[in-house]
CSV table of C-alpha atoms in Angstrom, one decimal:
chain,number,residue,atom,x,y,z
A,1,LYS,CA,90.4,187.2,38.5
A,2,ASN,CA,90.2,190.9,39.3
A,3,GLU,CA,93.0,192.5,41.2
A,4,VAL,CA,90.5,195.1,42.5
A,5,GLU,CA,87.0,194.3,43.7
A,6,GLN,CA,84.5,197.0,44.6
A,7,SER,CA,81.2,196.7,46.3
A,8,PRO,CA,78.4,197.4,45.9
A,9,GLN,CA,78.2,197.7,42.1
A,10,ASN,CA,75.1,199.9,42.3
A,11,LEU,CA,73.9,202.0,45.1
A,12,THR,CA,70.8,204.2,45.5
A,13,ALA,CA,70.5,206.5,48.5
A,14,GLN,CA,68.2,209.2,49.8
A,15,GLU,CA,69.6,212.6,50.0
A,16,GLY,CA,71.3,213.1,53.4
A,17,GLU,CA,72.3,209.5,53.9
A,18,PHE,CA,75.7,208.3,54.8
A,19,ILE,CA,77.3,206.2,52.1
A,20,THR,CA,80.1,203.7,52.1
A,21,ILE,CA,81.8,202.2,49.1
A,22,ASN,CA,84.3,199.4,49.6
A,23,CYS,CA,87.4,198.4,47.7
A,24,SER,CA,89.5,195.2,48.2
A,25,TYR,CA,92.6,194.5,46.3
A,26,SER,CA,95.0,191.5,46.0
A,27,VAL,CA,98.3,193.1,45.0
A,28,GLY,CA,100.9,195.0,46.9
A,29,ILE,CA,100.6,198.6,46.2
A,30,SER,CA,102.4,201.9,46.4
A,31,ALA,CA,99.1,203.9,46.3
A,32,LEU,CA,95.4,203.6,46.1
A,33,HIS,CA,93.2,206.1,44.2
A,34,TRP,CA,89.5,206.9,44.4
A,35,LEU,CA,88.2,208.4,41.2
A,36,GLN,CA,84.8,210.0,40.4
A,37,GLN,CA,83.4,209.7,36.9
A,38,HIS,CA,80.3,211.8,36.0
A,39,PRO,CA,77.8,210.8,33.4
A,40,GLY,CA,79.6,212.9,30.8
A,41,GLY,CA,82.6,210.7,31.2
A,42,GLY,CA,85.2,213.0,32.8
A,43,ILE,CA,87.2,211.6,35.6
A,44,VAL,CA,88.2,213.5,38.7
A,45,SER,CA,90.8,212.1,41.1
A,46,LEU,CA,89.3,212.4,44.6
A,47,PHE,CA,92.0,210.8,46.8
A,48,MET,CA,95.3,209.2,46.7
A,49,LEU,CA,96.1,207.1,49.7
A,50,SER,CA,99.0,205.1,50.9
A,51,SER,CA,98.0,204.8,54.5
A,52,GLY,CA,95.5,206.0,57.1
A,53,LYS,CA,92.7,208.3,56.3
A,54,LYS,CA,92.1,211.5,54.3
A,55,LYS,CA,89.1,213.9,54.4
A,56,HIS,CA,88.0,216.4,51.8
A,57,GLY,CA,84.8,218.2,52.5
A,58,ARG,CA,82.1,215.5,52.9
A,59,LEU,CA,84.3,212.8,51.5
A,60,ILE,CA,86.4,210.5,53.7
A,61,ALA,CA,88.7,207.8,52.4
A,62,THR,CA,90.4,205.2,54.6
A,63,ILE,CA,92.8,202.4,53.8
A,64,ASN,CA,94.0,199.4,55.7
A,65,ILE,CA,97.2,198.2,54.1
A,66,GLN,CA,97.3,194.9,56.1
A,67,GLU,CA,93.8,193.9,55.1
A,68,LYS,CA,94.2,195.3,51.6
A,69,HIS,CA,91.0,197.2,51.9
A,70,SER,CA,89.8,200.8,51.4
A,71,SER,CA,86.6,202.6,51.9
A,72,LEU,CA,85.1,205.8,50.6
A,73,HIS,CA,82.5,207.5,52.7
A,74,ILE,CA,80.2,210.3,51.7
A,75,THR,CA,78.5,212.1,54.5
A,76,ALA,CA,75.2,214.0,54.0
A,77,SER,CA,74.9,212.7,50.5
A,78,HIS,CA,73.5,215.1,47.8
A,79,PRO,CA,72.1,214.4,44.3
A,80,ARG,CA,75.2,216.0,42.8
A,81,ASP,CA,77.2,213.2,44.3
A,82,SER,CA,75.5,210.9,41.8
A,83,ALA,CA,78.4,209.4,39.7
A,84,VAL,CA,80.5,206.3,39.3
A,85,TYR,CA,83.2,205.9,41.9
A,86,ILE,CA,86.2,203.9,40.9
A,87,CYS,CA,88.9,202.4,43.0
A,88,ALA,CA,92.4,202.1,41.4
A,89,VAL,CA,95.6,200.6,42.8
A,90,ARG,CA,99.1,201.1,41.7
A,91,PRO,CA,101.7,198.4,42.2
A,92,GLY,CA,104.6,200.1,40.4
A,93,ASN,CA,103.7,201.8,37.2
A,94,GLN,CA,100.7,199.6,36.4
A,95,PHE,CA,97.2,200.7,37.4
A,96,TYR,CA,94.5,198.3,38.2
A,97,PHE,CA,90.9,199.6,38.2
A,98,GLY,CA,87.8,198.3,39.9
A,99,THR,CA,84.7,198.1,37.9
A,100,GLY,CA,83.2,201.0,39.7
A,101,THR,CA,80.2,201.7,42.0
A,102,SER,CA,77.4,203.6,40.4
A,103,LEU,CA,75.8,205.9,43.0
A,104,THR,CA,72.5,207.6,42.6
A,105,VAL,CA,71.3,210.0,45.3
A,106,ILE,CA,67.6,210.7,45.2
A,107,PRO,CA,66.4,214.1,46.4
B,1,GLY,CA,95.1,220.5,40.9
B,2,ALA,CA,96.7,220.1,37.5
B,3,VAL,CA,94.6,220.3,34.3
B,4,VAL,CA,94.6,217.8,31.4
B,5,SER,CA,92.6,218.5,28.3
B,6,GLN,CA,91.6,216.3,25.4
B,7,HIS,CA,90.6,217.2,21.9
B,8,PRO,CA,88.2,216.5,20.3
B,9,SER,CA,85.7,215.6,23.0
B,10,ARG,CA,83.6,213.7,20.5
B,11,VAL,CA,84.3,212.5,17.0
B,12,ILE,CA,82.4,210.5,14.4
B,13,CYS,CA,84.2,209.0,11.5
B,14,LYS,CA,83.7,206.6,8.7
B,15,SER,CA,85.1,203.1,8.8
B,16,GLY,CA,88.6,203.0,7.3
B,17,THR,CA,89.6,206.5,8.2
B,18,SER,CA,92.2,207.5,10.9
B,19,VAL,CA,91.4,209.6,13.9
B,20,LYS,CA,93.8,211.6,16.0
B,21,ILE,CA,93.1,212.4,19.7
B,22,GLU,CA,95.2,214.9,21.5
B,23,CYS,CA,96.0,215.0,25.2
B,24,ARG,CA,97.5,218.1,26.7
B,25,SER,CA,98.8,218.9,30.2
B,26,LEU,CA,97.9,222.6,30.5
B,27,ASP,CA,99.8,223.8,33.6
B,28,PHE,CA,102.5,221.2,34.2
B,29,GLN,CA,105.0,219.2,32.3
B,30,ALA,CA,103.9,215.6,32.0
B,31,THR,CA,106.8,213.2,31.7
B,32,THR,CA,104.4,210.2,31.5
B,33,MET,CA,101.0,210.0,29.9
B,34,PHE,CA,98.6,207.0,29.9
B,35,TRP,CA,95.9,206.1,27.4
B,36,TYR,CA,92.8,204.2,28.5
B,37,ARG,CA,89.8,202.8,26.8
B,38,GLN,CA,86.5,202.4,28.4
B,39,PHE,CA,83.6,200.3,27.2
B,40,PRO,CA,80.0,201.1,28.3
B,41,LYS,CA,79.4,200.2,31.9
B,42,LYS,CA,83.0,198.8,32.2
B,43,SER,CA,86.0,200.1,34.0
B,44,LEU,CA,89.0,201.7,32.4
B,45,MET,CA,91.4,199.5,30.5
B,46,LEU,CA,95.0,200.7,30.2
B,47,MET,CA,96.1,200.7,26.6
B,48,ALA,CA,99.6,202.1,26.8
B,49,THR,CA,102.0,204.2,28.8
B,50,SER,CA,104.0,206.9,27.0
B,51,ASN,CA,107.1,208.7,28.2
B,52,GLU,CA,108.2,211.9,26.6
B,53,GLY,CA,110.7,211.3,23.9
B,54,SER,CA,110.5,207.5,23.9
B,55,LYS,CA,108.3,204.8,22.4
B,56,ALA,CA,105.1,204.0,24.1
B,57,THR,CA,104.8,200.7,26.1
B,58,TYR,CA,101.6,198.9,25.0
B,59,GLU,CA,99.6,196.6,27.2
B,60,GLN,CA,99.1,193.0,26.1
B,61,GLY,CA,96.5,192.6,23.4
B,62,VAL,CA,96.7,196.3,22.3
B,63,GLU,CA,97.8,196.6,18.7
B,64,LYS,CA,100.6,199.1,18.4
B,65,ASP,CA,100.1,199.5,14.7
B,66,LYS,CA,96.5,200.2,15.2
B,67,PHE,CA,96.8,202.6,18.1
B,68,LEU,CA,99.7,204.9,17.4
B,69,ILE,CA,100.9,206.9,20.3
B,70,ASN,CA,103.3,209.9,20.1
B,71,HIS,CA,104.6,211.8,23.1
B,72,ALA,CA,106.7,214.4,21.4
B,73,SER,CA,106.7,217.1,24.1
B,74,LEU,CA,106.2,217.4,27.8
B,75,THR,CA,102.7,218.7,27.3
B,76,LEU,CA,101.3,216.8,24.4
B,77,SER,CA,100.6,213.1,23.6
B,78,THR,CA,98.5,212.0,20.7
B,79,LEU,CA,96.7,208.7,20.1
B,80,THR,CA,95.9,207.9,16.4
B,81,VAL,CA,93.4,205.2,15.7
B,82,THR,CA,94.4,204.0,12.3
B,83,SER,CA,91.9,202.5,9.8
B,84,ALA,CA,89.2,202.7,12.3
B,85,HIS,CA,86.4,200.1,12.5
B,86,PRO,CA,83.1,200.1,14.3
B,87,GLU,CA,84.6,197.9,17.1
B,88,ASP,CA,87.0,200.8,17.8
B,89,SER,CA,84.1,202.9,18.9
B,90,SER,CA,84.7,203.6,22.6
B,91,PHE,CA,85.5,206.3,25.2
B,92,TYR,CA,89.2,207.1,25.2
B,93,ILE,CA,90.7,208.8,28.2
B,94,CYS,CA,94.2,210.0,28.9
B,95,SER,CA,95.9,210.8,32.1
B,96,ALA,CA,99.2,212.5,32.9
B,97,THR,CA,101.7,212.5,35.8
B,98,SER,CA,105.0,213.9,36.4
B,99,PRO,CA,107.5,213.3,39.2
B,100,LEU,CA,109.3,216.4,38.0
B,101,SER,CA,106.3,218.4,39.0
B,102,GLY,CA,106.0,216.7,42.4
B,103,PHE,CA,103.2,214.4,41.3
B,104,TYR,CA,104.9,211.2,42.4
B,105,ASN,CA,101.8,209.0,42.3
B,106,GLU,CA,99.0,211.3,41.3
B,107,GLN,CA,97.4,211.0,37.9
B,108,PHE,CA,95.3,213.8,36.4
B,109,PHE,CA,92.7,212.7,33.9
B,110,GLY,CA,91.5,214.3,30.7
B,111,PRO,CA,87.8,214.6,30.1
B,112,GLY,CA,87.8,211.8,27.5
B,113,THR,CA,87.0,211.5,23.8
B,114,ARG,CA,84.0,209.6,22.6
B,115,LEU,CA,84.8,207.9,19.3
B,116,THR,CA,82.1,206.6,17.1
B,117,VAL,CA,83.0,204.7,13.9
B,118,LEU,CA,80.2,204.3,11.4
């Protein structure tokens, strides 16, 4: 059983499309993270959320604590957004990671 | 944001040799560092948590004698893969955090080290 489930696993979009990636978790958490991993492997932390909504540029992350669900939205998607997006939750000191959503944005 | 570096970025070694991977926090003091392993098309797997000046806490199933972790200073943690075998080939990633620096829940990830054991 995975503590963190992401959907979809793979996503292909045309440039300019609005993209949504979903994350559901089954444990109580102090924070949820959205991470971006590019093909080279490096990981960038996009958001850390404990409630509500955060926005950074074209990226928006929301979390519903009661429903144990978070979404990552990308507006006006661009080929450079192509990467694996990983949801991670933190109950205490332990991190649980989703298996990631592989996004490909086609020009 | 804070920067974490890893060295080397890529290493190829012969079976039976030991390999050391360094993880450095460049512009903050990291009281806690995490080591992850990632298999192809799989998510990150936490291997161990290291706090500066104390022994690392290993996750279940991770051999502490195989994967030696040292966190001797607030800016450096090392992972040594001892007597490496081909099944140790993987992508190793570290991350760092520090409540002392105000990063109460944030983690900053290194760029990763690709280990290939021949």
